[in-house]
Amino acid sequence: MNQKTENALNEQIKKEEYSSRLYLAMASWCEANGFPGASVFLYEHSEEERMHMLKMIHFVNDRGAHAKLLDIEAPQLEYNSLLEIFTEILVHEQYITESINNLYQVAIDEKDYTTANFLQWYITEQVEEESLFSTILDRIKLVGNDKAGMFHIDKELEGMAAGSSSETA
Ligand code: FEO
């Protein structure tokens, strides 16, 4: 692969690593602040992002280039609510979708069809992720400040984590 595509893939590897770290920080906040279900869900999602990163690292190295780990900034550590967390996640995933689309365009412009084909998996994954987080956020908004409702959502998130772990490839 050419240098431009390699650099663009390395930038995306950095973003996937950052996503993993961001969700890890959010999971830790949830665990420390009485949201055990959301915490399990986010720890698992952090692992999923790590998988996205590793998949890309292996692809770059298998193509004879070199996947390099770049500096990542520290994620936000303190939050006020699940509403804040899931609002930020949706915004972040929309940013990642845009980034994957831009990366796909680089591959097409550089006529690197193998990379473009590889990126199809990420494009589909982003559709699923945006849909998932948008659904969760809608439910959180519906509950508002109702404590019993929030307790129920926390339980539901734990169930979603258990349900999705077998799907993680
Ligand atoms: Fe790697 Fe949540 O996208």
XYZ file of N, CA, C and O in Angstrom, residues 1-153:
612
model
N 0.851 -1.199 0.000
C 0.000 0.000 0.000
C 0.881 1.242 0.000
O 2.025 1.173 0.476
N 0.363 2.337 -0.528
C 1.212 3.524 -0.578
C 1.205 4.275 0.768
O 0.411 3.978 1.663
N 2.125 5.232 0.868
C 2.326 5.913 2.156
C 1.084 6.666 2.623
O 0.763 6.686 3.816
N 0.386 7.254 1.668
C -0.794 8.048 2.033
C -1.868 7.160 2.690
O -2.455 7.528 3.713
N -2.099 6.003 2.093
C -3.099 5.074 2.655
C -2.624 4.545 4.007
O -3.413 4.442 4.952
N -1.340 4.213 4.083
C -0.781 3.710 5.345
C -0.957 4.749 6.463
O -1.395 4.417 7.566
N -0.640 6.000 6.154
C -0.784 7.055 7.166
C -2.242 7.218 7.589
O -2.540 7.389 8.780
N -3.137 7.160 6.624
C -4.564 7.330 6.928
C -5.060 6.172 7.798
O -5.844 6.374 8.731
N -4.598 4.961 7.509
C -4.992 3.803 8.330
C -4.430 3.930 9.747
O -5.108 3.631 10.730
N -3.183 4.422 9.843
C -2.600 4.594 11.183
C -3.369 5.646 12.002
O -3.517 5.509 13.213
N -3.845 6.667 11.323
C -4.668 7.678 12.021
C -5.966 7.043 12.535
O -6.447 7.366 13.625
N -6.533 6.154 11.735
C -7.776 5.493 12.158
C -7.516 4.515 13.309
O -8.333 4.390 14.228
N -6.370 3.852 13.271
C -5.986 2.952 14.374
C -5.942 3.753 15.674
O -6.441 3.319 16.714
N -5.388 4.945 15.582
C -5.321 5.829 16.755
C -6.735 6.159 17.260
O -6.996 6.163 18.471
N -7.641 6.425 16.343
C -9.015 6.781 16.752
C -9.738 5.596 17.386
O -10.520 5.762 18.330
N -9.473 4.392 16.880
C -10.109 3.204 17.479
C -9.535 2.969 18.884
O -10.264 2.609 19.810
N -8.242 3.193 19.024
C -7.616 3.042 20.345
C -8.189 4.083 21.313
O -8.484 3.792 22.470
N -8.363 5.299 20.808
C -8.939 6.353 21.655
C -10.373 5.990 22.057
O -10.768 6.186 23.219
N -11.140 5.444 21.110
C -12.521 5.049 21.422
C -12.516 4.032 22.564
O -13.328 4.118 23.496
N -11.612 3.073 22.469
C -11.523 2.041 23.513
C -11.220 2.682 24.868
O -11.826 2.354 25.889
N -10.322 3.629 24.869
C -9.922 4.292 26.117
C -11.055 5.177 26.655
O -11.282 5.250 27.864
N -11.739 5.855 25.729
C -12.856 6.714 26.133
C -13.946 5.880 26.820
O -14.442 6.235 27.892
N -14.295 4.744 26.220
C -15.360 3.913 26.800
C -14.900 3.247 28.099
O -15.707 2.981 28.981
N -13.595 3.008 28.197
C -13.035 2.479 29.440
C -13.187 3.509 30.570
O -13.585 3.176 31.689
N -12.887 4.755 30.260
C -13.031 5.829 31.256
C -14.494 5.986 31.666
O -14.811 6.183 32.847
N -15.383 5.891 30.700
C -16.819 6.002 30.998
C -17.285 4.810 31.840
O -18.069 4.965 32.777
N -16.792 3.612 31.504
C -17.156 2.401 32.264
C -16.698 2.543 33.713
O -17.431 2.208 34.654
N -15.503 3.060 33.892
C -14.961 3.233 35.237
C -15.805 4.232 36.031
O -16.108 4.017 37.208
N -16.196 5.333 35.380
C -17.048 6.318 36.070
C -18.372 5.667 36.473
O -18.828 5.846 37.618
N -18.961 4.901 35.580
C -20.245 4.237 35.877
C -20.088 3.267 37.040
O -20.946 3.199 37.927
N -18.994 2.529 37.040
C -18.755 1.554 38.112
C -18.618 2.255 39.464
O -19.111 1.773 40.475
N -17.971 3.412 39.455
C -17.736 4.143 40.704
C -18.937 4.982 41.136
O -18.973 5.494 42.248
N -19.936 5.117 40.250
C -21.044 6.023 40.553
C -22.416 5.363 40.528
O -23.431 6.026 40.252
N -22.441 4.060 40.794
C -23.729 3.395 40.982
C -24.487 3.001 39.736
O -25.712 2.886 39.765
N -23.768 2.802 38.630
C -24.411 2.297 37.417
C -23.697 1.021 36.963
O -22.977 1.005 35.954
N -23.879 -0.077 37.715
C -23.121 -1.300 37.412
C -23.440 -1.889 36.037
O -22.541 -2.417 35.363
N -24.692 -1.787 35.607
C -25.072 -2.354 34.306
C -24.422 -1.596 33.155
O -23.854 -2.194 32.233
N -24.500 -0.264 33.229
C -23.880 0.568 32.185
C -22.374 0.329 32.169
O -21.746 0.315 31.101
N -21.830 0.108 33.359
C -20.402 -0.139 33.460
C -20.013 -1.430 32.724
O -19.068 -1.437 31.922
N -20.756 -2.514 32.950
C -20.479 -3.783 32.254
C -20.591 -3.577 30.739
O -19.734 -4.018 29.965
N -21.644 -2.891 30.338
C -21.878 -2.631 28.912
C -20.698 -1.861 28.309
O -20.207 -2.190 27.227
N -20.232 -0.826 29.019
C -19.169 0.018 28.463
C -17.796 -0.644 28.519
O -16.972 -0.445 27.623
N -17.560 -1.467 29.555
C -16.292 -2.232 29.573
C -16.257 -3.142 28.345
O -15.238 -3.275 27.678
N -17.388 -3.745 28.070
C -17.437 -4.648 26.921
C -17.269 -3.870 25.612
O -16.587 -4.312 24.690
N -17.885 -2.692 25.558
C -17.753 -1.919 24.324
C -16.326 -1.411 24.124
O -15.851 -1.299 22.990
N -15.662 -1.151 25.228
C -14.257 -0.762 25.151
C -13.441 -1.896 24.513
O -12.567 -1.659 23.667
N -13.748 -3.131 24.903
C -13.075 -4.307 24.313
C -13.367 -4.409 22.822
O -12.513 -4.780 22.028
N -14.606 -4.080 22.463
C -14.988 -4.150 21.043
C -14.159 -3.160 20.212
O -13.730 -3.463 19.108
N -13.949 -1.971 20.776
C -13.139 -0.962 20.075
C -11.689 -1.419 19.952
O -11.030 -1.166 18.941
N -11.231 -2.109 20.991
C -9.872 -2.648 20.930
C -9.775 -3.674 19.797
O -8.775 -3.742 19.070
N -10.833 -4.440 19.643
C -10.885 -5.412 18.546
C -10.863 -4.682 17.184
O -10.177 -5.106 16.255
N -11.603 -3.567 17.079
C -11.583 -2.782 15.831
C -10.155 -2.319 15.529
O -9.720 -2.319 14.379
N -9.458 -1.903 16.592
C -8.079 -1.428 16.435
C -7.165 -2.572 15.976
O -6.402 -2.432 15.015
N -7.273 -3.722 16.665
C -6.387 -4.847 16.345
C -6.602 -5.377 14.932
O -5.642 -5.700 14.233
N -7.873 -5.424 14.540
C -8.204 -5.894 13.187
C -7.487 -5.031 12.142
O -6.942 -5.531 11.162
N -7.452 -3.719 12.389
C -6.822 -2.797 11.453
C -5.296 -2.916 11.513
O -4.616 -2.865 10.486
N -4.753 -3.089 12.709
C -3.295 -3.264 12.867
C -2.837 -4.486 12.062
O -1.872 -4.426 11.289
N -3.554 -5.602 12.231
C -3.168 -6.831 11.515
C -3.262 -6.639 10.005
O -2.402 -7.108 9.263
N -4.311 -5.940 9.575
C -4.490 -5.715 8.128
C -3.298 -4.931 7.561
O -2.720 -5.309 6.537
N -2.927 -3.837 8.232
C -1.821 -2.988 7.751
C -0.528 -3.800 7.690
O 0.192 -3.789 6.676
N -0.243 -4.546 8.753
C 1.002 -5.330 8.786
C 0.983 -6.470 7.765
O 2.005 -6.747 7.121
N -0.170 -7.093 7.600
C -0.282 -8.192 6.615
C -0.074 -7.705 5.188
O 0.297 -8.482 4.306
N -0.344 -6.414 4.979
C -0.162 -5.864 3.620
C 1.268 -5.376 3.386
O 1.556 -4.709 2.398
N 2.146 -5.652 4.337
C 3.549 -5.281 4.141
C 3.883 -3.872 4.578
O 4.997 -3.395 4.373
N 2.911 -3.181 5.191
C 3.192 -1.849 5.740
C 3.442 -2.006 7.252
O 3.650 -3.118 7.733
N 3.409 -0.909 7.978
C 3.698 -0.980 9.412
C 2.659 -0.189 10.203
O 2.583 1.039 10.090
N 1.875 -0.909 11.010
C 0.906 -0.244 11.884
C 1.659 0.344 13.065
O 2.341 -0.370 13.791
N 1.514 1.653 13.233
C 2.243 2.322 14.326
C 1.251 2.919 15.319
O 0.224 3.465 14.920
N 1.592 2.803 16.594
C 0.726 3.398 17.614
C 1.132 4.852 17.817
O 2.274 5.144 18.143
N 0.185 5.745 17.603
C 0.450 7.181 17.735
C -0.016 7.660 19.103
O -0.788 6.972 19.779
N 0.432 8.815 19.488
C 0.024 9.374 20.793
C -1.485 9.582 20.838
O -2.070 10.081 19.873
N -2.086 9.226 21.964
C -3.507 9.553 22.111
C -3.708 10.442 23.342
O -3.006 10.299 24.340
N -4.668 11.347 23.204
C -4.939 12.277 24.297
C -5.747 11.555 25.391
O -6.385 10.533 25.127
N -5.709 12.089 26.592
C -6.465 11.482 27.694
C -7.953 11.743 27.490
O -8.344 12.824 27.058
N -8.786 10.731 27.762
C -10.230 10.961 27.636
C -10.768 11.738 28.843
O -10.083 11.855 29.864
N -11.985 12.258 28.693
C -12.665 12.897 29.830
C -12.883 11.846 30.920
O -13.280 10.715 30.623
N -12.627 12.211 32.172
C -12.723 11.232 33.257
C -13.985 11.379 34.097
O -14.471 10.416 34.676
N -14.493 12.603 34.203
C -15.658 12.860 35.053
C -16.903 13.150 34.218
O -16.822 13.866 33.207
N -18.022 12.596 34.677
C -19.301 12.803 33.984
C -20.374 13.126 35.018
O -20.155 12.920 36.218
N -21.515 13.592 34.541
C -22.587 13.921 35.473
C -23.726 12.912 35.446
O -24.460 12.798 36.414
N -23.871 12.210 34.350
C -25.042 11.339 34.204
C -24.875 10.383 33.030
O -23.991 10.577 32.177
N -25.772 9.389 32.979
C -25.789 8.483 31.820
C -26.191 9.262 30.572
O -25.737 8.964 29.473
N -27.050 10.267 30.765
C -27.472 11.083 29.622
C -26.253 11.749 28.981
O -26.095 11.724 27.757
N -25.401 12.315 29.807
C -24.195 12.970 29.275
C -23.308 11.941 28.563
O -22.820 12.187 27.444
N -23.121 10.788 29.186
C -22.241 9.766 28.615
C -22.750 9.297 27.252
O -22.002 9.291 26.264
N -24.026 8.933 27.187
C -24.516 8.371 25.928
C -24.712 9.436 24.841
O -24.632 9.124 23.653
N -24.917 10.681 25.254
C -24.940 11.774 24.272
C -23.548 11.904 23.645
O -23.402 12.006 22.422
N -22.536 11.857 24.500
C -21.157 11.985 23.991
C -20.769 10.804 23.121
O -20.040 10.944 22.139
N -21.236 9.610 23.495
C -20.894 8.421 22.695
C -21.480 8.548 21.292
O -20.800 8.276 20.300
N -22.732 8.981 21.211
C -23.350 9.091 19.882
C -22.597 10.110 19.021
O -22.303 9.838 17.846
N -22.254 11.235 19.606
C -21.485 12.256 18.859
C -20.141 11.671 18.416
O -19.700 11.855 17.273
N -19.523 10.921 19.329
C -18.211 10.329 19.007
C -18.333 9.307 17.875
O -17.515 9.289 16.954
N -19.357 8.480 17.932
C -19.537 7.469 16.877
C -19.836 8.126 15.522
O -19.417 7.619 14.484
N -20.557 9.250 15.546
C -20.827 9.965 14.281
C -19.516 10.498 13.697
O -19.297 10.474 12.483
N -18.652 10.934 14.592
C -17.326 11.400 14.173
C -16.516 10.235 13.580
O -15.832 10.388 12.548
N -16.594 9.075 14.212
C -15.872 7.900 13.711
C -16.422 7.476 12.340
O -15.663 7.112 11.437
N -17.724 7.536 12.189
C -18.330 7.188 10.893
C -17.779 8.096 9.794
O -17.386 7.631 8.716
N -17.727 9.388 10.083
C -17.208 10.345 9.112
C -15.741 10.031 8.784
O -15.317 10.083 7.626
N -15.018 9.663 9.825
C -13.602 9.354 9.655
C -13.407 8.102 8.790
O -12.537 8.070 7.901
N -14.224 7.077 9.027
C -14.147 5.845 8.218
C -14.518 6.161 6.757
O -13.864 5.679 5.825
N -15.534 6.980 6.579
C -15.937 7.350 5.213
C -14.808 8.099 4.490
O -14.545 7.854 3.310
N -14.147 8.997 5.212
C -13.020 9.727 4.615
C -11.869 8.780 4.258
O -11.220 8.922 3.218
N -11.643 7.821 5.151
C -10.588 6.832 4.919
C -10.920 5.989 3.682
O -10.037 5.702 2.857
N -12.158 5.622 3.559
C -12.611 4.857 2.392
C -12.348 5.661 1.109
O -11.875 5.130 0.104
N -12.619 6.965 1.181
C -12.396 7.830 0.017
C -10.917 7.887 -0.356
O -10.568 7.887 -1.539
N -10.049 7.907 0.655
C -8.595 7.894 0.384
C -8.242 6.612 -0.370
O -7.535 6.638 -1.387
N -8.764 5.481 0.105
C -8.471 4.185 -0.533
C -8.942 4.188 -1.996
O -8.224 3.726 -2.884
N -10.127 4.741 -2.220
C -10.654 4.793 -3.592
C -9.782 5.720 -4.463
O -9.395 5.362 -5.572
N -9.473 6.898 -3.924
C -8.656 7.867 -4.679
C -7.287 7.283 -5.041
O -6.742 7.572 -6.106
N -6.760 6.475 -4.111
C -5.433 5.874 -4.341
C -5.531 4.560 -5.114
O -4.547 3.838 -5.258
N -6.741 4.215 -5.538
C -6.994 2.958 -6.265
C -6.535 1.729 -5.462
O -6.083 0.723 -6.033
N -6.651 1.818 -4.143
C -6.306 0.693 -3.267
C -7.613 -0.044 -2.942
O -8.229 0.158 -1.892
N -8.021 -0.892 -3.858
C -9.342 -1.533 -3.730
C -9.356 -2.614 -2.646
O -10.408 -2.926 -2.107
N -8.205 -3.161 -2.336
C -8.139 -4.148 -1.243
C -8.477 -3.463 0.079
O -9.251 -3.985 0.884
N -7.894 -2.279 0.287
C -8.195 -1.534 1.512
C -9.658 -1.088 1.520
O -10.342 -1.186 2.549
N -10.142 -0.629 0.385
C -11.547 -0.205 0.306
C -12.461 -1.371 0.670
O -13.417 -1.216 1.443
N -12.141 -2.539 0.164
C -12.937 -3.734 0.452
C -12.873 -4.073 1.945
O -13.886 -4.383 2.572
N -11.697 -3.988 2.517
C -11.515 -4.242 3.951
C -12.364 -3.274 4.789
O -12.954 -3.654 5.806
N -12.444 -2.029 4.334
C -13.157 -1.006 5.113
C -14.675 -1.170 5.085
O -15.381 -0.576 5.910
N -15.165 -1.990 4.164
C -16.620 -2.218 4.110
C -17.147 -2.724 5.450
O -18.238 -2.368 5.886
N -16.367 -3.583 6.094
C -16.783 -4.140 7.392
C -17.008 -3.017 8.404
O -17.988 -3.015 9.151
N -16.106 -2.027 8.402
C -16.206 -0.904 9.352
C -17.406 -0.009 9.014
O -18.051 0.532 9.907
N -17.668 0.128 7.728
C -18.804 0.963 7.306
C -20.108 0.353 7.836
O -20.949 1.049 8.416
N -20.234 -0.963 7.689
C -21.431 -1.649 8.190
C -21.496 -1.576 9.716
O -22.559 -1.333 10.300
N -20.366 -1.763 10.354
C -20.289 -1.718 11.822
C -20.743 -0.349 12.336
O -21.455 -0.253 13.337
N -20.367 0.714 11.640
C -20.750 2.060 12.089
C -22.255 2.279 12.011
O -22.835 2.965 12.863
N -22.887 1.702 10.997
C -24.349 1.818 10.892
C -24.977 1.179 12.138
O -25.865 1.752 12.784
N -24.474 -0.013 12.503
C -25.017 -0.717 13.667
C -24.751 0.051 14.959
O -25.615 0.155 15.819
N -23.556 0.590 15.085
C -23.205 1.291 16.318
C -24.026 2.573 16.491
O -24.531 2.849 17.575
N -24.157 3.330 15.428
C -24.943 4.567 15.539
C -26.397 4.250 15.888
O -27.015 4.936 16.699
N -26.917 3.192 15.293
C -28.297 2.802 15.569
C -28.450 2.360 17.030
O -29.392 2.757 17.729
N -27.511 1.540 17.504
C -27.548 1.065 18.890
C -27.519 2.229 19.879
O -28.361 2.327 20.778
N -26.570 3.134 19.697
C -26.415 4.228 20.663
C -27.548 5.252 20.564
O -27.919 5.864 21.568
N -28.079 5.398 19.390
C -29.201 6.302 19.248
C -30.438 5.739 19.963
O -31.184 6.470 20.620
N -30.626 4.414 19.898
C -31.742 3.766 20.603
C -31.576 3.915 22.120
O -32.527 4.262 22.832
N -30.372 3.651 22.601
C -30.118 3.765 24.051
C -30.363 5.203 24.515
O -31.011 5.448 25.537
N -29.870 6.159 23.746
C -30.015 7.562 24.118
C -31.489 7.971 24.151
O -31.926 8.675 25.078
N -32.266 7.509 23.201
C -33.706 7.815 23.180
C -34.375 7.315 24.458
O -35.220 7.993 25.041
N -33.998 6.127 24.890
C -34.603 5.544 26.093
C -34.213 6.341 27.338
O -35.027 6.576 28.224
N -32.967 6.740 27.395
C -32.504 7.536 28.541
C -33.257 8.871 28.591
O -33.683 9.325 29.648
N -33.452 9.474 27.440
C -34.163 10.761 27.375
C -35.611 10.602 27.814
O -36.180 11.467 28.480
N -36.197 9.476 27.460
C -37.593 9.198 27.793
C -37.787 9.104 29.306
O -38.773 9.577 29.855
N -36.820 8.498 29.976
C -36.889 8.283 31.421
C -36.678 9.599 32.191
O -37.244 9.803 33.263
N -35.881 10.492 31.640
C -35.616 11.775 32.300
C -34.952 11.586 33.647
O -33.969 10.853 33.760
N -35.527 12.199 34.680
C -34.918 12.121 36.012
C -35.528 11.044 36.892
O -35.241 10.987 38.086
N -36.371 10.204 36.326
C -37.039 9.162 37.113
C -36.022 8.093 37.558
O -35.428 7.398 36.731
N -35.837 7.976 38.882
C -34.789 7.083 39.411
C -35.086 5.610 39.124
O -34.185 4.830 38.795
N -36.370 5.230 39.262
C -36.747 3.835 38.999
C -36.500 3.503 37.525
O -35.996 2.420 37.189
N -36.828 4.451 36.656
C -36.609 4.250 35.221
C -35.135 4.107 34.908
O -34.722 3.278 34.088
N -34.321 4.920 35.561
C -32.871 4.870 35.325
C -32.290 3.543 35.817
O -31.414 2.957 35.184
N -32.820 3.074 36.951
C -32.398 1.770 37.499
C -32.703 0.678 36.467
O -31.881 -0.214 36.207
N -33.873 0.767 35.870
C -34.291 -0.216 34.877
C -33.387 -0.163 33.639
O -32.977 -1.200 33.108
N -33.049 1.036 33.191
C -32.164 1.176 32.021
C -30.784 0.589 32.313
O -30.188 -0.085 31.469
